[in-house]
Amino acid sequence: MTREQFSLSVALVVKGAFDDGILEDFAQKTGLEPVIEWAPTTVILASLEKGKRPDGIIVTDDALAGLVEQKIVAPDARVPLVASKIGIGVASGVEHPDIETVDAFKATLLKARSVAYSLGGQSGLYFAPLLERLGIAEAVNARATRIPAGFSAEKLKTGEADIAVQQISELLAIEGTEIVGPLPEEIQKVTAFSGAPLAESFQKEKVEAFLAFLREPKSAERFRKSGLEPR
């Protein structure tokens, strides 16, 4: 049976949960198929500024609020989905370093052969200034593996880095990655994500059906499994 399609631009943070059965379950239940372009929120915003218009988006709450102000998204269209923490990952089987305290976290980063992090995602936008605040930016960045966007844990698989920093769900999206833990609470950043159809989309009902599906109990279980907290 041919499935009816609609387009979405979606932040990478939920990819693990989507790939773990959410998309297939939705398609089987409804006969609808979202065609997804995966990117960090910053990249999605840039594409919208250039005129790209998917039927719906899933991005950070802050970004979505800005799109409401621009009338790209209707004020009452937002659907809260998940909250995400930043964490540290290592390759499977590798001894987990100590990140229990801020001092231990700093020491671990300074000892690392190379720390991988993304410049374009929410974690990277927070982590780079965090290194400055901690006073270790020069030392860490001298050996860091920085990527424009994508999954930092990929660099654990290639051996280019021995520690990866990113949203926990994004770390878990890469097979062979183990989560050491979230950043210490004193320096943690929790990011909330929501979805919405675009105001001018002709497929609003399909987007709304998908966002409602993401709030169902089975979807919530998959989000938790992937390191996210349903809202």
Short mmCIF file of C-alpha atoms in Angstrom, two decimals:
data_model
loop_
_atom_site.label_atom_id
_atom_site.label_comp_id
_atom_site.label_asym_id
_atom_site.label_seq_id
_atom_site.Cartn_x
_atom_site.Cartn_y
_atom_site.Cartn_z
CA MET A 1 0.00 0.00 0.00
CA THR A 2 1.30 3.43 -0.94
CA ARG A 3 1.66 5.66 2.10
CA GLU A 4 0.69 9.33 2.06
CA GLN A 5 3.77 11.44 2.72
CA PHE A 6 4.44 14.78 4.38
CA SER A 7 7.73 16.56 5.05
CA LEU A 8 9.42 17.32 8.35
CA SER A 9 12.65 19.02 9.38
CA VAL A 10 13.67 17.42 12.66
CA ALA A 11 16.43 18.03 15.20
CA LEU A 12 18.88 15.14 15.51
CA VAL A 13 18.09 14.75 19.21
CA VAL A 14 15.12 12.42 18.55
CA LYS A 15 16.64 10.32 15.75
CA GLY A 16 17.46 7.35 17.96
CA ALA A 17 13.90 7.04 19.22
CA PHE A 18 12.44 7.53 15.76
CA ASP A 19 14.69 4.82 14.31
CA ASP A 20 13.79 2.50 17.20
CA GLY A 21 10.27 1.98 15.90
CA ILE A 22 8.36 5.22 16.27
CA LEU A 23 8.29 5.95 12.54
CA GLU A 24 7.30 2.43 11.53
CA ASP A 25 4.62 2.18 14.23
CA PHE A 26 3.12 5.47 13.08
CA ALA A 27 3.13 4.39 9.44
CA GLN A 28 1.47 1.08 10.23
CA LYS A 29 -1.17 2.74 12.40
CA THR A 30 -2.07 5.60 10.06
CA GLY A 31 -0.80 4.82 6.57
CA LEU A 32 1.11 8.11 6.70
CA GLU A 33 4.86 8.49 6.21
CA PRO A 34 6.88 11.52 7.32
CA VAL A 35 9.78 12.28 4.99
CA ILE A 36 12.40 13.62 7.37
CA GLU A 37 15.36 15.90 6.84
CA TRP A 38 17.61 15.54 9.90
CA ALA A 39 19.67 18.52 11.05
CA PRO A 40 20.59 20.54 14.14
CA THR A 41 18.09 23.23 15.08
CA THR A 42 20.51 25.92 13.90
CA VAL A 43 20.67 24.38 10.42
CA ILE A 44 16.88 24.02 10.26
CA LEU A 45 16.48 27.70 11.17
CA ALA A 46 18.98 28.71 8.50
CA SER A 47 17.10 26.72 5.87
CA LEU A 48 13.81 28.38 6.90
CA GLU A 49 15.45 31.78 6.56
CA LYS A 50 16.39 30.82 3.00
CA GLY A 51 12.78 29.99 2.22
CA LYS A 52 12.60 26.24 2.80
CA ARG A 53 9.13 25.23 3.95
CA PRO A 54 8.61 21.67 5.19
CA ASP A 55 5.14 20.74 6.43
CA GLY A 56 6.33 20.59 10.03
CA ILE A 57 9.34 20.91 12.31
CA ILE A 58 10.73 19.62 15.58
CA VAL A 59 13.22 22.06 17.11
CA THR A 60 14.09 23.67 20.44
CA ASP A 61 11.43 25.63 22.29
CA ASP A 62 13.46 28.82 21.97
CA ALA A 63 13.72 28.40 18.21
CA LEU A 64 10.02 27.63 17.90
CA ALA A 65 9.12 30.76 19.87
CA GLY A 66 11.07 32.81 17.35
CA LEU A 67 9.22 31.16 14.47
CA VAL A 68 5.91 32.06 16.11
CA GLU A 69 7.03 35.70 16.24
CA GLN A 70 7.85 35.50 12.54
CA LYS A 71 4.41 33.95 11.89
CA ILE A 72 6.03 30.89 10.32
CA VAL A 73 4.33 28.83 13.04
CA ALA A 74 0.91 29.61 14.53
CA PRO A 75 0.93 30.47 18.28
CA ASP A 76 -1.42 27.63 19.22
CA ALA A 77 0.30 25.00 17.05
CA ARG A 78 3.19 24.07 19.34
CA VAL A 79 3.26 20.57 20.85
CA PRO A 80 5.75 19.91 23.72
CA LEU A 81 7.69 16.69 23.15
CA VAL A 82 10.90 15.99 25.07
CA ALA A 83 13.63 17.42 27.29
CA SER A 84 17.25 16.53 26.73
CA LYS A 85 20.45 16.62 28.81
CA ILE A 86 24.04 16.84 27.59
CA GLY A 87 26.25 13.88 28.41
CA ILE A 88 29.59 12.20 27.87
CA GLY A 89 30.07 9.06 25.80
CA VAL A 90 32.91 6.61 25.25
CA ALA A 91 33.35 3.58 23.02
CA SER A 92 31.88 0.33 24.35
CA GLY A 93 34.24 -1.53 26.65
CA VAL A 94 36.37 1.50 27.48
CA GLU A 95 36.84 2.38 31.14
CA HIS A 96 34.48 5.16 32.17
CA PRO A 97 36.22 8.33 33.33
CA ASP A 98 35.17 10.26 36.42
CA ILE A 99 32.73 13.10 35.72
CA GLU A 100 30.91 13.10 39.08
CA THR A 101 31.99 16.62 40.03
CA VAL A 102 32.91 19.71 38.06
CA ASP A 103 36.55 19.33 39.04
CA ALA A 104 36.55 15.67 38.02
CA PHE A 105 34.87 16.57 34.75
CA LYS A 106 37.51 19.21 34.00
CA ALA A 107 40.31 16.77 34.81
CA THR A 108 38.79 14.14 32.51
CA LEU A 109 38.59 16.56 29.61
CA LEU A 110 42.17 17.68 30.16
CA LYS A 111 43.42 14.08 30.25
CA ALA A 112 41.53 13.05 27.10
CA ARG A 113 43.48 12.38 23.94
CA SER A 114 40.76 14.19 22.00
CA VAL A 115 37.25 15.39 22.88
CA ALA A 116 34.71 15.30 20.04
CA TYR A 117 31.88 17.82 19.96
CA SER A 118 29.60 19.45 17.42
CA LEU A 119 29.77 23.14 16.66
CA GLY A 120 26.30 23.37 15.13
CA GLY A 121 24.08 21.50 17.57
CA GLN A 122 22.58 22.68 20.84
CA SER A 123 25.18 20.79 22.86
CA GLY A 124 28.07 22.37 20.97
CA LEU A 125 26.61 25.85 21.21
CA TYR A 126 26.59 25.37 24.98
CA PHE A 127 29.77 23.31 25.38
CA ALA A 128 32.19 25.61 23.58
CA PRO A 129 31.41 28.60 25.87
CA LEU A 130 31.37 26.21 28.85
CA LEU A 131 35.00 25.33 28.19
CA GLU A 132 35.78 29.05 28.33
CA ARG A 133 33.93 29.43 31.62
CA LEU A 134 35.81 26.48 33.08
CA GLY A 135 39.13 27.98 31.97
CA ILE A 136 40.19 24.96 29.91
CA ALA A 137 39.16 25.97 26.38
CA GLU A 138 42.66 26.44 24.99
CA ALA A 139 43.98 23.16 26.36
CA VAL A 140 40.97 21.06 25.31
CA ASN A 141 40.50 22.66 21.90
CA ALA A 142 44.15 22.16 21.04
CA ARG A 143 43.36 18.43 20.76
CA ALA A 144 39.60 18.51 20.19
CA THR A 145 37.81 16.93 17.24
CA ARG A 146 35.19 19.50 16.32
CA ILE A 147 32.57 18.76 13.68
CA PRO A 148 30.26 21.30 12.00
CA ALA A 149 27.16 19.17 12.68
CA GLY A 150 26.12 15.55 13.08
CA PHE A 151 26.92 12.93 15.70
CA SER A 152 30.09 13.43 17.72
CA ALA A 153 30.12 9.76 18.78
CA GLU A 154 30.97 8.83 15.18
CA LYS A 155 34.48 10.01 16.07
CA LEU A 156 34.68 7.34 18.77
CA LYS A 157 34.11 4.69 16.10
CA THR A 158 36.83 6.09 13.85
CA GLY A 159 39.26 6.45 16.76
CA GLU A 160 39.66 10.18 16.19
CA ALA A 161 38.43 10.92 19.72
CA ASP A 162 38.20 9.02 22.99
CA ILE A 163 35.43 11.14 24.53
CA ALA A 164 32.30 12.50 22.84
CA VAL A 165 30.12 15.30 24.16
CA GLN A 166 26.53 15.75 22.95
CA GLN A 167 22.89 15.36 23.87
CA ILE A 168 22.63 11.93 25.52
CA SER A 169 20.07 10.76 22.96
CA GLU A 170 22.40 11.72 20.12
CA LEU A 171 25.27 9.81 21.70
CA LEU A 172 23.04 6.73 22.03
CA ALA A 173 22.04 7.02 18.38
CA ILE A 174 25.51 5.73 17.42
CA GLU A 175 25.92 2.00 17.97
CA GLY A 176 28.89 1.06 20.12
CA THR A 177 28.65 4.12 22.38
CA GLU A 178 28.32 3.87 26.14
CA ILE A 179 27.04 6.76 28.24
CA VAL A 180 29.36 7.73 31.08
CA GLY A 181 26.71 10.05 32.44
CA PRO A 182 25.22 13.53 32.16
CA LEU A 183 27.27 16.64 32.86
CA PRO A 184 27.43 17.53 36.57
CA GLU A 185 24.21 19.28 37.60
CA GLU A 186 26.00 22.58 38.32
CA ILE A 187 26.99 22.91 34.67
CA GLN A 188 24.19 20.93 33.01
CA LYS A 189 21.91 22.42 30.39
CA VAL A 190 18.48 20.92 29.80
CA THR A 191 17.02 21.72 26.38
CA ALA A 192 13.31 21.38 25.62
CA PHE A 193 12.07 20.38 22.15
CA SER A 194 8.63 20.81 20.61
CA GLY A 195 7.02 20.27 17.24
CA ALA A 196 4.57 22.17 15.08
CA PRO A 197 3.15 22.29 11.57
CA LEU A 198 4.14 25.35 9.57
CA ALA A 199 1.39 27.93 9.23
CA GLU A 200 1.29 27.75 5.44
CA SER A 201 1.43 23.96 5.14
CA PHE A 202 -1.38 22.14 3.33
CA GLN A 203 -0.54 19.00 5.35
CA LYS A 204 -1.22 20.37 8.84
CA GLU A 205 -3.55 17.53 9.82
CA LYS A 206 -0.93 14.91 9.01
CA VAL A 207 1.72 16.77 11.03
CA GLU A 208 -0.70 17.18 13.93
CA ALA A 209 -1.50 13.46 13.85
CA PHE A 210 2.18 12.62 14.00
CA LEU A 211 2.88 15.01 16.87
CA ALA A 212 -0.07 13.55 18.80
CA PHE A 213 1.35 10.06 18.20
CA LEU A 214 4.67 11.20 19.68
CA ARG A 215 2.88 11.93 22.96
CA GLU A 216 1.36 8.45 23.26
CA PRO A 217 2.69 6.08 26.00
CA LYS A 218 4.55 3.76 23.61
CA SER A 219 6.37 6.69 22.03
CA ALA A 220 7.21 8.02 25.50
CA GLU A 221 8.81 4.66 26.35
CA ARG A 222 11.00 4.87 23.28
CA PHE A 223 12.01 8.43 24.09
CA ARG A 224 13.08 7.38 27.61
CA LYS A 225 15.01 4.42 26.21
CA SER A 226 16.92 6.81 23.95
CA GLY A 227 17.89 9.12 26.82
CA LEU A 228 15.11 11.72 26.55
CA GLU A 229 12.44 12.75 29.03
CA PRO A 230 8.91 13.07 27.57
CA ARG A 231 7.08 16.28 28.45
#
